[in-house]
Amino acid sequence: MSLLEVQNLIVEFPNRRGTLRALDDVSFSIAPGEILGVVGESGAGKSLTGASIIGLLEPPGRVAGGRIVLEGQRIDDLPHAQMRHIRGRRIGAIFQDPLTSLNPLYTVGQQLVETIHTHLPLDAAQARARAIELLQDTGIPAAEQRIDHYPHQFSGGMRQRVVIALALAAEPQLIVADEPTTALDVSIQAQIIQLLKSICKSRGAAVMLITHDMGVIAETCDRVAVMYAGRIAEIGPVHEVINHPAHPYTAGLMASIPDMDSERERLAQIDGAMPRLNAIPPGCAFNPRCPHAFERCRVERPDLMPAGATRAACWLHAADAQEAA
Ligand SMILES: Nc1ncnc2c1ncn2[C@@H]1O[C@H](COP(=O)(O)OP(=O)(O)O)[C@@H](O)[C@H]1O
Ligand code: SF4
Ligand SMILES: [Mg+2]
């Protein structure tokens, strides 16, 4: 059974001139312990998807359709207090800036112990011991002393390690990590991603890892969802999506990963830009940029359909889809 199912999710922002639809019919699942990457250009809808799952969509943004189901329980329509309990206990969150998750006025130990106390039946001494253990597991040196330090006494990378410890403090089943290394020094980004991967795998926690970096996806994830203009363009096992992309947009993203084997960086870009939400073209949203667009692409919108070993929202695979049906 899936741990998490996102079914036909629609997110809208009402404004004076009408309604902007930012996520349009997004569906995917995450299995227990799986690392799902979510990739796509800035503005594709990655963060809104994550925010919907953790119940932190900022008003006036709202879930206008579909459902989010965690282990059989619908969680997108829960009262705030109940959702706050699920967030923390069952779903942990990691954001780009570690200071979003840490309170500058409390030591990291106070924050860890409070989270542990809120969610787990441990006494004060046990909670502190667990907090120290978590800091050790996330690679904080001299954790017994560092636990009594304040967030500003840590470097950016160490701070993000503390945030990972905090996200895992109540043993959640799922971590939603939104660009967790984007704000960090390039030299430590890979270490933090490796830590996140190994610590979640060892605890059996699933991860939804949002990033715009296809290289990180390749090294970290089991499956990947490629988003474009508020929809999923392609989803499948990471090696299939990378080596045999079925959607022309995915193929374009792949071509922009620096080639390890050649001296020269290949930075073939896709011409043009992703459309604004109020100017999404009819048919396939990618059609103005697509080198393979044909008549049907300009009139009919493709949904995800079987495409080789992945699923892609692209009419080039309409024949595969028929065979699979
Ligand atoms: N508060 C908001 N009000 C109106 N539109 C928004 C708001 N937040 C996000 N959006 C729209 O949703 C789109 C997707 O946003 P987001 O999920 O943050 O993209 P990503 O994380 O992939 O860069 C944005 O391009 C923007 O048009
Ligand atoms: S549906 Fe058409 S325009 Fe869209 S990606 Fe496929 S071939 Fe290109
Ligand atoms: Mg984002």
mmCIF file of C-alpha atoms and ligand atoms in Angstrom:
data_model
loop_
_atom_site.group_PDB
_atom_site.id
_atom_site.type_symbol
_atom_site.label_atom_id
_atom_site.label_comp_id
_atom_site.label_asym_id
_atom_site.label_seq_id
_atom_site.Cartn_x
_atom_site.Cartn_y
_atom_site.Cartn_z
ATOM 1 C CA MET A 1 0.000 0.000 0.000
ATOM 2 C CA SER A 2 1.100 3.570 -0.622
ATOM 3 C CA LEU A 3 2.172 5.684 2.308
ATOM 4 C CA LEU A 4 0.926 8.860 0.653
ATOM 5 C CA GLU A 5 -1.466 9.365 -2.220
ATOM 6 C CA VAL A 6 -2.048 12.683 -3.908
ATOM 7 C CA GLN A 7 -5.148 12.332 -6.067
ATOM 8 C CA ASN A 8 -6.181 14.871 -8.725
ATOM 9 C CA LEU A 9 -4.941 17.769 -6.595
ATOM 10 C CA ILE A 10 -6.030 21.226 -7.688
ATOM 11 C CA VAL A 11 -4.695 24.346 -5.946
ATOM 12 C CA GLU A 12 -6.106 27.772 -6.744
ATOM 13 C CA PHE A 13 -5.446 31.385 -5.825
ATOM 14 C CA PRO A 14 -8.522 33.581 -6.044
ATOM 15 C CA ASN A 15 -7.713 37.179 -6.946
ATOM 16 C CA ARG A 16 -9.561 40.302 -8.032
ATOM 17 C CA ARG A 17 -9.595 39.258 -11.661
ATOM 18 C CA GLY A 18 -10.716 35.677 -11.145
ATOM 19 C CA THR A 19 -8.917 32.521 -10.116
ATOM 20 C CA LEU A 20 -5.399 31.347 -10.872
ATOM 21 C CA ARG A 21 -5.084 27.586 -11.040
ATOM 22 C CA ALA A 22 -1.534 26.807 -9.863
ATOM 23 C CA LEU A 23 -1.798 23.010 -9.578
ATOM 24 C CA ASP A 24 -4.058 21.300 -12.065
ATOM 25 C CA ASP A 25 -4.886 17.635 -11.544
ATOM 26 C CA VAL A 26 -1.671 16.454 -9.894
ATOM 27 C CA SER A 27 -1.640 12.758 -8.922
ATOM 28 C CA PHE A 28 1.174 10.596 -7.572
ATOM 29 C CA SER A 29 1.958 8.287 -4.698
ATOM 30 C CA ILE A 30 4.896 7.643 -2.391
ATOM 31 C CA ALA A 31 5.629 4.148 -1.066
ATOM 32 C CA PRO A 32 6.884 3.575 2.507
ATOM 33 C CA GLY A 33 10.623 4.346 2.677
ATOM 34 C CA GLU A 34 10.778 5.573 -0.913
ATOM 35 C CA ILE A 35 12.618 8.710 -2.028
ATOM 36 C CA LEU A 36 10.571 10.557 -4.630
ATOM 37 C CA GLY A 37 12.260 13.454 -6.376
ATOM 38 C CA VAL A 38 10.205 16.365 -7.686
ATOM 39 C CA VAL A 39 11.967 18.433 -10.288
ATOM 40 C CA GLY A 40 11.078 21.234 -12.691
ATOM 41 C CA GLU A 41 11.764 24.868 -13.511
ATOM 42 C CA SER A 42 11.058 27.631 -11.021
ATOM 43 C CA GLY A 43 7.295 28.234 -10.842
ATOM 44 C CA ALA A 44 6.349 24.700 -11.955
ATOM 45 C CA GLY A 45 4.383 24.037 -8.756
ATOM 46 C CA LYS A 46 6.874 21.977 -6.739
ATOM 47 C CA SER A 47 6.651 23.977 -3.504
ATOM 48 C CA LEU A 48 2.849 24.272 -3.675
ATOM 49 C CA THR A 49 2.636 20.491 -3.974
ATOM 50 C CA GLY A 50 4.835 20.090 -0.878
ATOM 51 C CA ALA A 51 2.973 22.810 1.042
ATOM 52 C CA SER A 52 -0.367 21.125 0.270
ATOM 53 C CA ILE A 53 0.898 17.829 1.716
ATOM 54 C CA ILE A 54 2.172 19.362 4.945
ATOM 55 C CA GLY A 55 -0.919 21.555 5.305
ATOM 56 C CA LEU A 56 0.953 24.850 4.984
ATOM 57 C CA LEU A 57 -0.573 26.392 1.870
ATOM 58 C CA GLU A 58 -0.614 30.121 2.446
ATOM 59 C CA PRO A 59 -4.029 31.769 2.076
ATOM 60 C CA PRO A 60 -5.610 32.749 -0.216
ATOM 61 C CA GLY A 61 -4.143 29.614 -1.835
ATOM 62 C CA ARG A 62 -6.467 26.672 -1.281
ATOM 63 C CA VAL A 63 -7.012 23.058 -2.239
ATOM 64 C CA ALA A 64 -9.891 23.432 -4.693
ATOM 65 C CA GLY A 65 -10.148 19.803 -5.738
ATOM 66 C CA GLY A 66 -8.757 16.318 -5.255
ATOM 67 C CA ARG A 67 -7.507 14.719 -2.054
ATOM 68 C CA ILE A 68 -4.354 13.902 -0.108
ATOM 69 C CA VAL A 69 -4.404 10.565 1.701
ATOM 70 C CA LEU A 70 -1.839 9.410 4.295
ATOM 71 C CA GLU A 71 -2.081 5.669 5.069
ATOM 72 C CA GLY A 72 -5.739 5.593 4.114
ATOM 73 C CA GLN A 73 -6.633 8.777 6.044
ATOM 74 C CA ARG A 74 -7.635 11.908 4.190
ATOM 75 C CA ILE A 75 -5.504 14.812 5.500
ATOM 76 C CA ASP A 76 -6.223 17.758 3.177
ATOM 77 C CA ASP A 77 -9.435 18.770 4.947
ATOM 78 C CA LEU A 78 -8.446 18.346 8.607
ATOM 79 C CA PRO A 79 -8.897 21.073 11.256
ATOM 80 C CA HIS A 80 -5.668 23.045 11.865
ATOM 81 C CA ALA A 81 -4.965 21.508 15.280
ATOM 82 C CA GLN A 82 -5.196 17.988 13.921
ATOM 83 C CA MET A 83 -3.007 18.810 10.942
ATOM 84 C CA ARG A 84 -0.431 20.415 13.243
ATOM 85 C CA HIS A 85 -0.227 17.125 15.113
ATOM 86 C CA ILE A 86 0.285 15.117 11.907
ATOM 87 C CA ARG A 87 2.936 17.607 10.819
ATOM 88 C CA GLY A 88 5.769 16.837 13.179
ATOM 89 C CA ARG A 89 4.603 13.395 14.289
ATOM 90 C CA ARG A 90 3.938 11.718 10.934
ATOM 91 C CA ILE A 91 5.239 14.190 8.342
ATOM 92 C CA GLY A 92 8.427 16.189 8.905
ATOM 93 C CA ALA A 93 9.352 19.278 6.888
ATOM 94 C CA ILE A 94 12.700 20.716 5.807
ATOM 95 C CA PHE A 95 12.876 24.054 3.999
ATOM 96 C CA GLN A 96 15.520 25.888 2.005
ATOM 97 C CA ASP A 97 16.449 28.238 4.836
ATOM 98 C CA PRO A 98 17.185 26.409 8.120
ATOM 99 C CA LEU A 99 16.203 29.542 10.055
ATOM 100 C CA THR A 100 12.581 29.046 8.905
ATOM 101 C CA SER A 101 12.433 25.949 11.113
ATOM 102 C CA LEU A 102 14.513 27.146 14.086
ATOM 103 C CA ASN A 103 13.560 29.665 16.752
ATOM 104 C CA PRO A 104 16.517 32.006 17.417
ATOM 105 C CA LEU A 105 15.480 32.487 21.071
ATOM 106 C CA TYR A 106 15.837 28.855 22.136
ATOM 107 C CA THR A 107 18.774 26.447 22.166
ATOM 108 C CA VAL A 108 18.626 23.646 19.624
ATOM 109 C CA GLY A 109 18.271 21.231 22.553
ATOM 110 C CA GLN A 110 15.193 23.034 23.904
ATOM 111 C CA GLN A 111 13.611 22.867 20.441
ATOM 112 C CA LEU A 112 14.426 19.192 19.929
ATOM 113 C CA VAL A 113 13.241 18.242 23.417
ATOM 114 C CA GLU A 114 10.006 20.166 22.971
ATOM 115 C CA THR A 115 9.233 18.372 19.706
ATOM 116 C CA ILE A 116 10.099 15.005 21.226
ATOM 117 C CA HIS A 117 7.923 15.737 24.280
ATOM 118 C CA THR A 118 4.961 16.843 22.175
ATOM 119 C CA HIS A 119 4.917 13.638 20.190
ATOM 120 C CA LEU A 120 6.593 10.815 22.113
ATOM 121 C CA PRO A 121 5.979 9.438 25.615
ATOM 122 C CA LEU A 122 9.450 10.144 27.053
ATOM 123 C CA ASP A 123 10.488 11.881 30.299
ATOM 124 C CA ALA A 124 12.849 14.876 30.366
ATOM 125 C CA ALA A 125 16.068 12.867 30.696
ATOM 126 C CA GLN A 126 15.054 10.408 27.986
ATOM 127 C CA ALA A 127 14.044 13.235 25.655
ATOM 128 C CA ARG A 128 17.418 14.960 26.140
ATOM 129 C CA ALA A 129 19.280 11.705 25.536
ATOM 130 C CA ARG A 130 17.282 11.187 22.360
ATOM 131 C CA ALA A 131 18.021 14.760 21.247
ATOM 132 C CA ILE A 132 21.769 14.206 21.696
ATOM 133 C CA GLU A 133 21.543 10.956 19.771
ATOM 134 C CA LEU A 134 19.727 12.700 16.921
ATOM 135 C CA LEU A 135 22.406 15.409 16.760
ATOM 136 C CA GLN A 136 25.104 12.718 16.691
ATOM 137 C CA ASP A 137 23.277 10.834 13.942
ATOM 138 C CA THR A 138 23.098 13.974 11.824
ATOM 139 C CA GLY A 139 26.850 14.489 12.161
ATOM 140 C CA ILE A 140 27.020 17.325 14.715
ATOM 141 C CA PRO A 141 30.415 17.008 16.448
ATOM 142 C CA ALA A 142 30.479 17.255 20.292
ATOM 143 C CA ALA A 143 26.694 16.922 20.400
ATOM 144 C CA GLU A 144 26.653 16.824 24.234
ATOM 145 C CA GLN A 145 27.926 20.417 24.296
ATOM 146 C CA ARG A 146 26.391 21.692 21.062
ATOM 147 C CA ILE A 147 22.892 20.760 22.234
ATOM 148 C CA ASP A 148 22.927 23.815 24.539
ATOM 149 C CA HIS A 149 23.925 26.249 21.802
ATOM 150 C CA TYR A 150 21.628 28.631 19.943
ATOM 151 C CA PRO A 151 20.935 28.403 16.178
ATOM 152 C CA HIS A 152 23.142 31.421 15.394
ATOM 153 C CA GLN A 153 26.135 29.601 16.892
ATOM 154 C CA PHE A 154 26.011 27.023 14.057
ATOM 155 C CA SER A 155 27.212 27.384 10.470
ATOM 156 C CA GLY A 156 24.619 27.138 7.662
ATOM 157 C CA GLY A 157 25.406 23.488 6.989
ATOM 158 C CA MET A 158 25.400 22.520 10.678
ATOM 159 C CA ARG A 159 22.125 24.384 11.110
ATOM 160 C CA GLN A 160 20.529 22.381 8.303
ATOM 161 C CA ARG A 161 21.770 19.201 10.047
ATOM 162 C CA VAL A 162 19.959 20.400 13.187
ATOM 163 C CA VAL A 163 16.825 20.950 11.092
ATOM 164 C CA ILE A 164 17.091 17.386 9.758
ATOM 165 C CA ALA A 165 17.378 16.153 13.374
ATOM 166 C CA LEU A 166 14.301 18.218 14.287
ATOM 167 C CA ALA A 167 12.303 16.912 11.311
ATOM 168 C CA LEU A 168 13.128 13.326 12.350
ATOM 169 C CA ALA A 169 12.673 13.873 16.111
ATOM 170 C CA ALA A 170 9.217 12.265 16.314
ATOM 171 C CA GLU A 171 10.044 9.421 13.898
ATOM 172 C CA PRO A 172 7.815 10.584 11.030
ATOM 173 C CA GLN A 173 7.014 8.265 8.109
ATOM 174 C CA LEU A 174 7.494 11.003 5.525
ATOM 175 C CA ILE A 175 9.835 13.966 5.173
ATOM 176 C CA VAL A 176 8.980 16.747 2.732
ATOM 177 C CA ALA A 177 12.250 18.516 1.873
ATOM 178 C CA ASP A 178 11.860 21.635 -0.298
ATOM 179 C CA GLU A 179 15.198 22.651 -1.861
ATOM 180 C CA PRO A 180 16.999 21.716 1.395
ATOM 181 C CA THR A 181 20.464 22.708 0.160
ATOM 182 C CA THR A 182 19.783 25.601 -2.195
ATOM 183 C CA ALA A 183 20.704 28.217 0.431
ATOM 184 C CA LEU A 184 23.902 26.421 1.480
ATOM 185 C CA ASP A 185 27.482 26.728 0.309
ATOM 186 C CA VAL A 186 27.962 24.615 -2.844
ATOM 187 C CA SER A 187 30.833 22.708 -1.210
ATOM 188 C CA ILE A 188 28.570 21.201 1.474
ATOM 189 C CA GLN A 189 25.381 20.629 -0.535
ATOM 190 C CA ALA A 190 26.282 17.054 -1.510
ATOM 191 C CA GLN A 191 27.101 16.113 2.107
ATOM 192 C CA ILE A 192 23.735 17.328 3.348
ATOM 193 C CA ILE A 193 21.856 15.477 0.579
ATOM 194 C CA GLN A 194 23.816 12.286 1.359
ATOM 195 C CA LEU A 195 23.024 12.688 5.062
ATOM 196 C CA LEU A 196 19.332 13.189 4.346
ATOM 197 C CA LYS A 197 19.274 10.111 2.137
ATOM 198 C CA SER A 198 21.181 7.805 4.488
ATOM 199 C CA ILE A 199 19.410 8.866 7.679
ATOM 200 C CA CYS A 200 15.939 8.509 6.127
ATOM 201 C CA LYS A 201 16.772 5.161 4.492
ATOM 202 C CA SER A 202 18.133 3.816 7.801
ATOM 203 C CA ARG A 203 14.945 4.841 9.615
ATOM 204 C CA GLY A 204 12.589 3.754 6.851
ATOM 205 C CA ALA A 205 11.242 7.283 6.396
ATOM 206 C CA ALA A 206 10.028 8.167 2.910
ATOM 207 C CA VAL A 207 11.179 11.465 1.403
ATOM 208 C CA MET A 208 9.650 13.846 -1.083
ATOM 209 C CA LEU A 209 12.731 15.737 -2.262
ATOM 210 C CA ILE A 210 11.983 18.923 -4.164
ATOM 211 C CA THR A 211 14.874 20.332 -6.159
ATOM 212 C CA HIS A 212 15.613 21.975 -9.479
ATOM 213 C CA ASP A 213 18.865 19.986 -9.677
ATOM 214 C CA MET A 214 18.620 16.906 -11.880
ATOM 215 C CA GLY A 215 22.066 15.780 -10.700
ATOM 216 C CA VAL A 216 20.800 15.550 -7.096
ATOM 217 C CA ILE A 217 17.768 13.588 -8.298
ATOM 218 C CA ALA A 218 19.990 11.132 -10.186
ATOM 219 C CA GLU A 219 22.134 10.404 -7.135
ATOM 220 C CA THR A 220 19.442 10.357 -4.489
ATOM 221 C CA CYS A 221 16.001 9.272 -5.636
ATOM 222 C CA ASP A 222 14.165 6.028 -6.377
ATOM 223 C CA ARG A 223 11.529 7.677 -8.564
ATOM 224 C CA VAL A 224 11.127 11.156 -9.962
ATOM 225 C CA ALA A 225 8.202 13.363 -10.953
ATOM 226 C CA VAL A 226 8.928 16.089 -13.507
ATOM 227 C CA MET A 227 6.596 19.082 -13.154
ATOM 228 C CA TYR A 228 5.713 21.682 -15.761
ATOM 229 C CA ALA A 229 3.201 24.541 -15.483
ATOM 230 C CA GLY A 230 1.329 23.071 -12.508
ATOM 231 C CA ARG A 231 1.115 19.504 -13.801
ATOM 232 C CA ILE A 232 3.211 16.340 -13.839
ATOM 233 C CA ALA A 233 4.838 15.949 -17.263
ATOM 234 C CA GLU A 234 6.498 12.613 -16.516
ATOM 235 C CA ILE A 235 6.895 10.238 -13.573
ATOM 236 C CA GLY A 236 8.786 6.991 -13.229
ATOM 237 C CA PRO A 237 11.846 5.150 -11.895
ATOM 238 C CA VAL A 238 14.754 7.567 -11.777
ATOM 239 C CA HIS A 239 17.053 5.578 -14.100
ATOM 240 C CA GLU A 240 14.350 5.229 -16.731
ATOM 241 C CA VAL A 241 13.405 8.891 -16.632
ATOM 242 C CA ILE A 242 17.050 9.937 -16.882
ATOM 243 C CA ASN A 243 18.237 7.447 -19.493
ATOM 244 C CA HIS A 244 15.051 7.108 -21.540
ATOM 245 C CA PRO A 245 13.024 10.281 -20.991
ATOM 246 C CA ALA A 246 9.608 9.879 -22.603
ATOM 247 C CA HIS A 247 8.474 13.513 -22.420
ATOM 248 C CA PRO A 248 10.235 16.082 -24.635
ATOM 249 C CA TYR A 249 10.465 18.457 -21.651
ATOM 250 C CA THR A 250 12.272 15.805 -19.585
ATOM 251 C CA ALA A 251 14.603 15.184 -22.520
ATOM 252 C CA GLY A 252 15.378 18.908 -22.567
ATOM 253 C CA LEU A 253 16.069 18.974 -18.816
ATOM 254 C CA MET A 254 18.409 15.979 -19.189
ATOM 255 C CA ALA A 255 20.332 17.716 -21.927
ATOM 256 C CA SER A 256 21.040 20.540 -19.486
ATOM 257 C CA ILE A 257 22.820 18.296 -16.925
ATOM 258 C CA PRO A 258 26.578 18.799 -17.250
ATOM 259 C CA ASP A 259 28.014 15.738 -19.014
ATOM 260 C CA MET A 260 30.388 13.895 -16.661
ATOM 261 C CA ASP A 261 32.279 12.154 -19.462
ATOM 262 C CA SER A 262 33.122 15.162 -21.545
ATOM 263 C CA GLU A 263 35.438 18.024 -20.657
ATOM 264 C CA ARG A 264 32.968 20.512 -21.952
ATOM 265 C CA GLU A 265 29.709 21.144 -20.089
ATOM 266 C CA ARG A 266 26.727 20.428 -22.254
ATOM 267 C CA LEU A 267 24.202 23.110 -21.439
ATOM 268 C CA ALA A 268 21.682 22.649 -24.187
ATOM 269 C CA GLN A 269 18.768 24.755 -23.000
ATOM 270 C CA ILE A 270 15.166 24.476 -23.990
ATOM 271 C CA ASP A 271 14.207 27.582 -25.958
ATOM 272 C CA GLY A 272 11.601 29.879 -24.469
ATOM 273 C CA ALA A 273 10.190 30.012 -20.941
ATOM 274 C CA MET A 274 7.501 28.267 -18.934
ATOM 275 C CA PRO A 275 4.190 30.117 -19.359
ATOM 276 C CA ARG A 276 2.673 32.205 -16.571
ATOM 277 C CA LEU A 277 -0.379 30.655 -14.942
ATOM 278 C CA ASN A 278 -2.719 33.136 -16.616
ATOM 279 C CA ALA A 279 -1.274 32.375 -20.055
ATOM 280 C CA ILE A 280 -1.090 28.589 -20.237
ATOM 281 C CA PRO A 281 -1.720 27.659 -23.880
ATOM 282 C CA PRO A 282 -4.546 25.297 -24.812
ATOM 283 C CA GLY A 283 -3.646 21.684 -25.479
ATOM 284 C CA CYS A 284 -0.275 20.630 -24.087
ATOM 285 C CA ALA A 285 1.211 23.462 -21.978
ATOM 286 C CA PHE A 286 4.645 22.652 -23.413
ATOM 287 C CA ASN A 287 3.602 22.883 -27.075
ATOM 288 C CA PRO A 288 5.107 26.316 -27.897
ATOM 289 C CA ARG A 289 8.552 25.040 -26.807
ATOM 290 C CA CYS A 290 8.282 21.474 -28.010
ATOM 291 C CA PRO A 291 10.350 20.368 -31.005
ATOM 292 C CA HIS A 292 7.887 17.499 -31.637
ATOM 293 C CA ALA A 293 4.579 19.371 -31.337
ATOM 294 C CA PHE A 294 1.888 18.399 -33.833
ATOM 295 C CA GLU A 295 -1.732 19.352 -34.417
ATOM 296 C CA ARG A 296 -3.327 17.425 -31.549
ATOM 297 C CA CYS A 297 -0.882 19.050 -29.061
ATOM 298 C CA ARG A 298 -2.365 22.480 -29.734
ATOM 299 C CA VAL A 299 -5.970 21.483 -29.035
ATOM 300 C CA GLU A 300 -6.170 18.557 -26.637
ATOM 301 C CA ARG A 301 -4.498 18.392 -23.248
ATOM 302 C CA PRO A 302 -2.634 15.132 -22.552
ATOM 303 C CA ASP A 303 -2.948 13.347 -19.189
ATOM 304 C CA LEU A 304 -0.271 10.962 -17.910
ATOM 305 C CA MET A 305 -0.240 7.807 -20.026
ATOM 306 C CA PRO A 306 2.038 4.747 -20.172
ATOM 307 C CA ALA A 307 5.231 5.627 -22.080
ATOM 308 C CA GLY A 308 7.862 2.889 -22.106
ATOM 309 C CA ALA A 309 8.893 2.268 -18.490
ATOM 310 C CA THR A 310 7.537 5.613 -17.256
ATOM 311 C CA ARG A 311 4.297 7.573 -17.588
ATOM 312 C CA ALA A 312 4.264 10.811 -19.551
ATOM 313 C CA ALA A 313 1.653 13.443 -20.384
ATOM 314 C CA CYS A 314 2.504 13.535 -24.080
ATOM 315 C CA TRP A 315 0.576 12.621 -27.212
ATOM 316 C CA LEU A 316 3.659 10.987 -28.746
ATOM 317 C CA HIS A 317 2.797 8.037 -26.482
ATOM 318 C CA ALA A 318 -0.901 7.763 -27.268
ATOM 319 C CA ALA A 319 -0.193 4.525 -29.180
ATOM 320 C CA ASP A 320 1.720 2.962 -26.226
ATOM 321 C CA ALA A 321 -1.210 3.914 -24.022
ATOM 322 C CA GLN A 322 -3.660 2.118 -26.303
ATOM 323 C CA GLU A 323 -1.548 -1.022 -26.318
ATOM 324 C CA ALA A 324 -1.355 -0.975 -22.503
ATOM 325 C CA ALA A 325 -5.132 -0.590 -22.158
HETATM 326 N N1 LIG B 1 0.856 33.351 -3.002
HETATM 327 C C1 LIG B 1 0.683 33.153 -4.315
HETATM 328 N N2 LIG B 1 -0.206 33.899 -5.003
HETATM 329 C C2 LIG B 1 -0.415 33.714 -6.329
HETATM 330 N N3 LIG B 1 0.218 32.788 -7.065
HETATM 331 C C3 LIG B 1 1.134 32.014 -6.434
HETATM 332 C C4 LIG B 1 1.415 32.146 -5.036
HETATM 333 N N4 LIG B 1 2.348 31.229 -4.696
HETATM 334 C C5 LIG B 1 2.638 30.555 -5.835
HETATM 335 N N5 LIG B 1 1.911 31.030 -6.867
HETATM 336 C C6 LIG B 1 1.940 30.570 -8.265
HETATM 337 O O1 LIG B 1 2.158 29.175 -8.302
HETATM 338 C C7 LIG B 1 3.257 28.878 -9.147
HETATM 339 C C8 LIG B 1 4.009 27.705 -8.584
HETATM 340 O O2 LIG B 1 4.673 28.102 -7.407
HETATM 341 P P1 LIG B 1 5.694 27.157 -6.642
HETATM 342 O O3 LIG B 1 5.000 25.901 -6.246
HETATM 343 O O4 LIG B 1 6.259 27.965 -5.544
HETATM 344 O O5 LIG B 1 6.796 26.845 -7.765
HETATM 345 P P2 LIG B 1 8.187 26.083 -7.636
HETATM 346 O O6 LIG B 1 8.369 25.667 -6.219
HETATM 347 O O7 LIG B 1 8.115 24.927 -8.584
HETATM 348 O O8 LIG B 1 9.226 27.067 -8.088
HETATM 349 C C9 LIG B 1 4.084 30.150 -9.229
HETATM 350 O O9 LIG B 1 4.657 30.307 -10.481
HETATM 351 C C10 LIG B 1 3.082 31.233 -9.019
HETATM 352 O O10 LIG B 1 2.561 31.630 -10.276
HETATM 353 S S1 SF4 B 2 2.015 16.466 -26.225
HETATM 354 FE FE1 SF4 B 2 2.891 17.336 -28.087
HETATM 355 S S2 SF4 B 2 3.636 19.372 -27.488
HETATM 356 FE FE2 SF4 B 2 3.281 18.214 -25.609
HETATM 357 S S3 SF4 B 2 5.253 17.336 -25.161
HETATM 358 FE FE3 SF4 B 2 4.145 15.778 -26.330
HETATM 359 S S4 SF4 B 2 4.733 16.148 -28.478
HETATM 360 FE FE4 SF4 B 2 5.355 17.963 -27.306
HETATM 361 MG MG MG B 3 9.796 26.240 -4.843
#
